[in-house]
Coordinates of N, CA and C in Angstrom, one line a residue:
X1 N 81.5 110.2 165.7 CA 80.2 110.8 165.4 C 79.9 110.5 163.9
X2 N 78.6 110.1 163.7 CA 78.2 109.8 162.3 C 78.2 111.0 161.4
X3 N 78.2 110.8 160.1 CA 78.2 111.9 159.2 C 77.0 112.9 159.3
X4 N 75.8 112.3 159.5 CA 74.6 113.2 159.6 C 74.7 114.0 160.9
X5 N 75.1 113.3 162.0 CA 75.2 114.0 163.3 C 76.2 115.1 163.2
X6 N 77.3 114.9 162.6 CA 78.4 115.9 162.4 C 77.9 117.1 161.6
X7 N 77.2 116.8 160.5 CA 76.6 117.8 159.7 C 75.7 118.7 160.5
X8 N 74.8 118.1 161.3 CA 73.8 118.8 162.1 C 74.5 119.7 163.1
X9 N 75.5 119.1 163.8 CA 76.3 119.9 164.8 C 77.0 121.1 164.1
X10 N 77.6 120.9 163.0 CA 78.3 122.0 162.3 C 77.2 123.0 161.9
X11 N 76.1 122.6 161.4 CA 75.1 123.6 161.0 C 74.5 124.3 162.2
X12 N 74.3 123.6 163.3 CA 73.9 124.3 164.5 C 74.8 125.3 165.0
X13 N 76.1 125.0 164.9 CA 77.1 126.0 165.3 C 77.1 127.3 164.5
X14 N 76.9 127.1 163.2 CA 76.8 128.2 162.3 C 75.5 129.0 162.6
X15 N 74.4 128.3 162.8 CA 73.2 129.0 163.2 C 73.4 129.8 164.5
X16 N 74.1 129.2 165.4 CA 74.3 129.9 166.7 C 75.2 131.2 166.5
X17 N 76.1 131.1 165.6 CA 77.0 132.2 165.3 C 76.1 133.4 164.7
X18 N 75.3 133.0 163.7 CA 74.4 134.1 163.1 C 73.4 134.6 164.1
X19 N 72.8 133.7 164.9 CA 71.9 134.2 165.9 C 72.6 135.1 167.0
X20 N 73.8 134.8 167.4 CA 74.5 135.6 168.4 C 74.8 137.0 167.8
X21 N 75.2 137.0 166.5 CA 75.4 138.3 165.8 C 74.2 139.1 165.8
X22 N 73.1 138.5 165.3 CA 71.8 139.2 165.2 C 71.4 139.7 166.6
X23 N 71.5 138.9 167.6 CA 71.1 139.3 169.0 C 72.0 140.5 169.5
X24 N 73.2 140.5 169.1 CA 74.1 141.6 169.5 C 73.7 142.9 168.9
X25 N 73.0 142.9 167.8 CA 72.5 144.1 167.2 C 71.2 144.7 167.8
X26 N 70.5 143.8 168.5 CA 69.2 144.3 169.1 C 69.4 145.3 170.2
X27 N 68.5 146.1 170.3 CA 68.4 147.1 171.4 C 67.1 146.8 172.2
X28 N 67.0 147.2 173.5 CA 65.8 146.9 174.2 C 64.5 147.3 173.5
X29 N 63.7 146.4 173.3 CA 62.4 146.6 172.6 C 62.5 146.9 171.1
X30 N 63.7 146.8 170.5 CA 63.8 147.1 169.1 C 64.6 145.9 168.4
X31 N 64.1 145.7 167.2 CA 64.8 144.7 166.3 C 65.9 145.4 165.5
X32 N 66.9 144.7 165.1 CA 68.0 145.3 164.3 C 67.4 145.5 162.9
X33 N 68.0 146.4 162.1 CA 67.6 146.6 160.7 C 68.7 146.1 159.8
X34 N 68.4 146.1 158.5 CA 69.3 145.7 157.5 C 70.6 146.6 157.6
X35 N 70.4 147.9 157.9 CA 71.5 148.8 157.9 C 72.4 148.5 159.1
X36 N 72.0 147.8 160.1 CA 72.8 147.4 161.2 C 73.8 146.3 160.9
X37 N 73.5 145.5 159.9 CA 74.3 144.4 159.5 C 75.6 144.8 158.8
X38 N 76.7 144.3 159.3 CA 78.0 144.5 158.7 C 78.4 143.1 158.1
X39 N 78.4 143.0 156.8 CA 78.7 141.7 156.2 C 80.1 141.2 156.6
X40 N 81.0 142.1 156.9 CA 82.3 141.6 157.3 C 82.3 140.9 158.7
X41 N 81.2 141.1 159.4 CA 81.1 140.5 160.7 C 80.7 139.0 160.6
X42 N 80.1 138.6 159.5 CA 79.7 137.2 159.2 C 80.3 136.8 157.9
X43 N 81.5 137.2 157.6 CA 82.1 137.0 156.3 C 82.1 135.5 155.9
X44 N 82.6 134.7 156.8 CA 82.7 133.2 156.4 C 81.4 132.6 156.2
X45 N 80.3 133.2 156.7 CA 78.9 132.6 156.5 C 78.2 133.2 155.3
X46 N 78.7 134.2 154.7 CA 78.0 134.9 153.6 C 77.5 133.9 152.5
X47 N 78.2 132.9 152.1 CA 77.7 132.0 151.1 C 76.4 131.3 151.4
X48 N 76.0 131.3 152.7 CA 74.8 130.6 153.1 C 73.8 131.6 153.8
X49 N 74.0 132.8 153.6 CA 73.2 133.9 154.2 C 72.2 134.3 153.1
X50 N 71.0 134.7 153.5 CA 70.0 135.3 152.6 C 69.3 136.4 153.3
X51 N 68.7 137.3 152.5 CA 67.8 138.4 152.9 C 66.5 138.2 152.1
X52 N 65.4 138.3 152.9 CA 64.1 138.2 152.3 C 63.3 139.4 152.5
X53 N 62.8 140.1 151.5 CA 61.9 141.2 151.6 C 60.5 140.8 152.0
X54 N 60.0 141.5 153.0 CA 58.6 141.3 153.4 C 57.8 142.5 152.7
X55 N 56.9 142.1 151.7 CA 56.3 143.1 150.9 C 55.0 143.6 151.3
X56 N 54.6 143.3 152.6 CA 53.3 143.7 153.1 C 53.4 143.8 154.6
X57 N 52.7 144.7 155.3 CA 52.7 144.8 156.7 C 52.3 143.5 157.4
X58 N 51.3 142.9 156.8 CA 50.8 141.6 157.3 C 50.8 140.6 156.1
X59 N 51.8 139.8 155.9 CA 51.9 138.9 154.7 C 50.8 137.8 154.7
X60 N 50.1 137.6 155.8 CA 49.0 136.7 155.8 C 49.2 135.4 155.1
X61 N 50.3 134.8 155.3 CA 50.7 133.5 154.7 C 50.6 133.4 153.2
X62 N 50.8 134.5 152.5 CA 50.7 134.6 151.1 C 52.1 134.7 150.5
X63 N 52.5 133.7 149.7 CA 53.8 133.6 149.2 C 54.3 134.8 148.3
X64 N 53.3 135.4 147.6 CA 53.7 136.5 146.8 C 54.1 137.8 147.6
X65 N 53.9 137.7 148.9 CA 54.3 138.9 149.7 C 55.7 138.8 150.2
X66 N 56.5 137.8 149.7 CA 57.9 137.6 150.0 C 58.7 137.6 148.7
X67 N 59.9 138.2 148.8 CA 60.8 138.2 147.7 C 62.2 137.9 148.2
X68 N 63.0 137.1 147.5 CA 64.3 136.8 147.9 C 65.2 137.9 147.4
X69 N 65.6 138.8 148.3 CA 66.4 140.0 148.0 C 67.8 139.6 147.7
X70 N 68.4 138.7 148.4 CA 69.8 138.2 148.3 C 69.9 136.8 148.7
X71 N 70.7 136.0 148.0 CA 70.9 134.6 148.3 C 72.4 134.4 148.1
X72 N 73.1 133.9 149.2 CA 74.5 133.6 149.1 C 74.8 132.5 148.0
X73 N 76.0 132.5 147.6 CA 76.4 131.7 146.5 C 76.2 130.2 146.7
X74 N 76.3 129.7 147.9 CA 76.1 128.3 148.2 C 74.6 127.9 148.0
X75 N 73.7 128.8 148.1 CA 72.3 128.5 148.0 C 72.0 128.2 146.5
X76 N 72.8 128.5 145.6 CA 72.6 128.1 144.2 C 72.6 126.6 144.1
X77 N 73.4 126.0 144.8 CA 73.5 124.5 144.8 C 72.2 123.9 145.3
X78 N 71.7 124.5 146.4 CA 70.5 124.0 147.0 C 69.3 124.1 146.1
X79 N 69.2 125.2 145.4 CA 68.0 125.5 144.6 C 68.2 125.2 143.1
X80 N 69.4 125.0 142.7 CA 69.7 124.6 141.3 C 69.5 125.8 140.3
X81 N 69.4 127.0 140.9 CA 69.2 128.2 140.1 C 69.5 129.4 140.9
X82 N 69.7 130.5 140.3 CA 69.8 131.8 141.0 C 68.5 132.2 141.5
X83 N 68.3 132.5 142.8 CA 67.1 132.9 143.4 C 67.0 134.3 143.8
X84 N 68.1 135.0 143.8 CA 68.2 136.4 144.1 C 67.2 137.2 143.3
X85 N 66.4 138.0 143.9 CA 65.5 138.9 143.2 C 64.2 138.2 142.8
X86 N 64.0 136.9 143.1 CA 62.8 136.2 142.7 C 61.7 136.2 143.8
X87 N 60.5 136.2 143.4 CA 59.4 136.1 144.4 C 59.3 134.6 144.8
X88 N 58.7 134.3 145.9 CA 58.6 132.9 146.3 C 57.8 132.1 145.4
X89 N 56.8 132.7 144.7 CA 56.0 131.9 143.7 C 56.8 131.6 142.5
X90 N 57.9 132.3 142.2 CA 58.8 132.0 141.1 C 59.8 130.9 141.5
X91 N 60.1 130.8 142.8 CA 61.2 129.8 143.3 C 60.5 128.5 143.5
X92 N 59.4 128.5 144.2 CA 58.8 127.2 144.7 C 57.5 126.9 143.9
X93 N 57.1 125.6 144.0 CA 55.8 125.2 143.6 C 54.8 125.7 144.7
X94 N 53.5 125.5 144.5 CA 52.5 126.0 145.4 C 52.6 125.5 146.8
X95 N 52.9 124.2 147.0 CA 53.0 123.6 148.3 C 54.2 124.2 149.1
X96 N 55.3 124.2 148.4 CA 56.5 124.7 149.1 C 56.4 126.2 149.4
X97 N 55.9 127.0 148.4 CA 55.7 128.4 148.6 C 54.8 128.7 149.8
X98 N 53.7 127.9 150.0 CA 52.8 128.0 151.1 C 53.5 127.7 152.4
X99 N 54.4 126.7 152.4 CA 55.2 126.3 153.6 C 56.0 127.5 154.1
X100 N 56.7 128.1 153.1 CA 57.6 129.2 153.5 C 56.8 130.5 153.9
X101 N 55.7 130.7 153.2 CA 54.9 131.9 153.6 C 54.4 131.7 155.0
X102 N 54.0 130.5 155.4 CA 53.5 130.3 156.8 C 54.7 130.5 157.8
X103 N 55.8 129.9 157.5 CA 57.0 130.1 158.4 C 57.4 131.5 158.5
X104 N 57.5 132.3 157.4 CA 57.9 133.6 157.4 C 56.9 134.6 158.0
X105 N 55.6 134.3 157.8 CA 54.5 135.1 158.4 C 54.6 135.0 159.9
X106 N 54.9 133.8 160.4 CA 55.1 133.6 161.9 C 56.2 134.6 162.4
X107 N 57.4 134.6 161.7 CA 58.5 135.5 162.1 C 58.0 137.0 162.0
X108 N 57.3 137.4 161.0 CA 56.8 138.7 160.9 C 55.9 139.1 162.1
X109 N 54.9 138.2 162.3 CA 53.9 138.5 163.3 C 54.4 138.5 164.7
X110 N 55.2 137.5 165.0 CA 55.7 137.4 166.4 C 57.0 138.2 166.7
X111 N 57.7 138.6 165.6 CA 58.9 139.4 165.7 C 60.0 138.5 166.4
X112 N 59.8 137.2 166.3 CA 60.8 136.2 166.9 C 61.4 135.4 165.8
X113 N 62.6 134.8 166.1 CA 63.3 133.9 165.1 C 62.5 132.7 164.9
X114 N 62.7 132.1 163.7 CA 62.1 130.8 163.4 C 63.3 129.9 162.9
X115 N 63.1 128.6 163.2 CA 64.1 127.6 162.8 C 63.4 126.3 162.5
X116 N 64.0 125.6 161.5 CA 63.4 124.3 161.2 C 64.3 123.5 160.3
X117 N 63.8 122.3 160.0 CA 64.4 121.4 159.0 C 63.4 121.0 158.0
X118 N 63.7 121.2 156.7 CA 62.8 121.0 155.7 C 63.4 120.1 154.6
X119 N 62.6 119.1 154.2 CA 63.1 118.2 153.2 C 63.2 118.9 151.8
X120 N 64.3 118.5 151.1 CA 64.5 119.0 149.7 C 63.9 118.0 148.7
X121 N 63.0 117.1 149.1 CA 62.4 116.2 148.2 C 61.7 116.9 147.0
X122 N 61.2 118.1 147.2 CA 60.6 118.8 146.2 C 61.6 119.2 145.0
X123 N 62.9 119.1 145.3 CA 63.9 119.4 144.4 C 64.5 118.1 143.8
X124 N 64.0 116.9 144.2 CA 64.4 115.6 143.7 C 65.4 114.9 144.6
X125 N 65.6 115.4 145.8 CA 66.6 114.7 146.7 C 65.9 114.4 148.0
X126 N 65.5 113.1 148.2 CA 64.8 112.7 149.4 C 65.7 112.6 150.6
X127 N 67.0 112.5 150.3 CA 68.0 112.3 151.4 C 68.7 113.6 151.8
X128 N 68.2 114.8 151.3 CA 68.8 116.1 151.6 C 67.7 117.0 152.3
X129 N 68.2 117.7 153.3 CA 67.3 118.6 154.0 C 68.0 119.9 154.2
X130 N 67.1 120.9 154.3 CA 67.6 122.3 154.6 C 67.3 122.6 156.0
X131 N 68.4 122.9 156.8 CA 68.3 123.3 158.2 C 68.4 124.8 158.1
X132 N 67.3 125.4 158.5 CA 67.1 126.9 158.3 C 66.9 127.7 159.5
X133 N 67.3 128.9 159.5 CA 67.1 129.9 160.6 C 66.7 131.2 159.9
X134 N 65.6 131.8 160.5 CA 65.1 133.1 159.9 C 65.0 134.1 161.1
X135 N 65.6 135.2 160.9 CA 65.6 136.3 162.0 C 65.0 137.6 161.5
X136 N 64.1 138.2 162.3 CA 63.4 139.4 161.8 C 64.3 140.6 161.9
X137 N 64.1 141.4 160.8 CA 64.8 142.7 160.8 C 63.7 143.8 160.6
X138 N 63.9 145.0 161.1 CA 62.9 146.1 161.0 C 63.6 147.4 160.8
X139 N 63.3 148.1 159.7 CA 64.0 149.4 159.4 C 63.7 150.4 160.5
X140 N 62.4 150.3 161.1 CA 62.0 151.2 162.1 C 62.2 150.6 163.5
X141 N 62.8 149.4 163.6 CA 63.1 148.8 164.9 C 61.9 148.0 165.4
X142 N 60.7 148.2 164.8 CA 59.5 147.6 165.3 C 58.8 146.7 164.3
X143 N 58.5 147.2 163.1 CA 57.7 146.4 162.1 C 58.7 145.7 161.1
X144 N 58.5 144.4 161.1 CA 59.4 143.5 160.3 C 59.2 143.7 158.8
X145 N 60.3 144.2 158.2 CA 60.2 144.4 156.7 C 61.2 143.6 155.9
X146 N 62.0 142.9 156.7 CA 63.0 142.0 156.0 C 63.4 140.9 157.0
X147 N 63.8 139.8 156.4 CA 64.2 138.6 157.3 C 65.6 138.2 156.8
X148 N 66.5 138.0 157.8 CA 67.8 137.5 157.7 C 67.7 136.0 157.8
X149 N 68.3 135.3 156.8 CA 68.3 133.8 156.8 C 69.6 133.2 156.8
X150 N 69.7 132.0 157.4 CA 70.9 131.2 157.2 C 70.5 129.8 157.0
X151 N 71.1 129.1 156.0 CA 70.7 127.8 155.6 C 71.9 126.9 155.5
X152 N 71.7 125.6 155.9 CA 72.7 124.6 155.8 C 72.0 123.4 155.2
X153 N 72.7 122.8 154.2 CA 72.2 121.5 153.6 C 72.7 120.4 154.4
X154 N 71.8 119.4 154.8 CA 72.2 118.3 155.6 C 71.8 117.0 154.8
X155 N 72.7 116.1 154.6 CA 72.4 114.9 153.9 C 73.2 114.7 152.6
X156 N 72.8 113.8 151.8 CA 73.5 113.5 150.6 C 72.7 114.1 149.4
X157 N 73.3 115.0 148.6 CA 72.6 115.6 147.5 C 72.4 114.6 146.4
X158 N 71.2 114.6 145.8 CA 70.9 113.8 144.7 C 70.2 114.7 143.7
X159 N 70.5 116.0 143.7 CA 69.7 117.0 143.0 C 69.9 116.8 141.5
X160 N 68.8 117.0 140.8 CA 68.7 116.9 139.4 C 68.8 118.4 138.9
X161 N 69.6 118.6 137.9 CA 69.6 120.0 137.3 C 71.0 120.5 137.3
X162 N 71.1 121.9 137.2 CA 72.4 122.5 137.2 C 73.3 122.2 138.4
X163 N 74.6 122.1 138.1 CA 75.5 121.7 139.2 C 75.8 122.8 140.2
X164 N 75.5 124.1 139.8 CA 75.9 125.2 140.7 C 77.2 125.8 140.2
X165 N 77.9 125.2 139.3 CA 79.1 125.8 138.8 C 78.8 126.8 137.7
X166 N 79.2 128.0 137.9 CA 78.9 129.0 137.0 C 80.2 129.6 136.4
X167 N 80.2 130.0 135.1 CA 81.3 130.6 134.5 C 81.4 132.0 134.9
X168 N 82.6 132.5 135.0 CA 82.8 133.9 135.5 C 82.6 134.9 134.3

């Protein structure tokens, strides 16, 4: 199997593991909430897990209505900076922020998972892509107020900027 195919297969298996866990938390007609998630159940995937706050009942494709509540340690390498606690307008340029707002608004409105492959060219690496999964969470079981994410980098990093190595 070629390198890229092996990376995609590995990423797909991790996505499936996160999806199965999320699905196991669902109850008929109800979405799981953040409180339902036990980090120990997905311990080995925590470095690539994220939580995104939905800051409006209808985010209407507006990037400022999303905030990165938590980003696993491996995501520092993908973004070249700490993104935990930042709004999407602080993390991305206008075009990228709009892309994510549209994808996440779909998850909020449909209450269904989203998945995709997105180029990291905006970060300076044309041969690197983010294979992403976004799963809706709802404190009340109905209205999406948070999104569980899992990300895998596919390809060869050529990122310019910080290495992701941080001093303790």
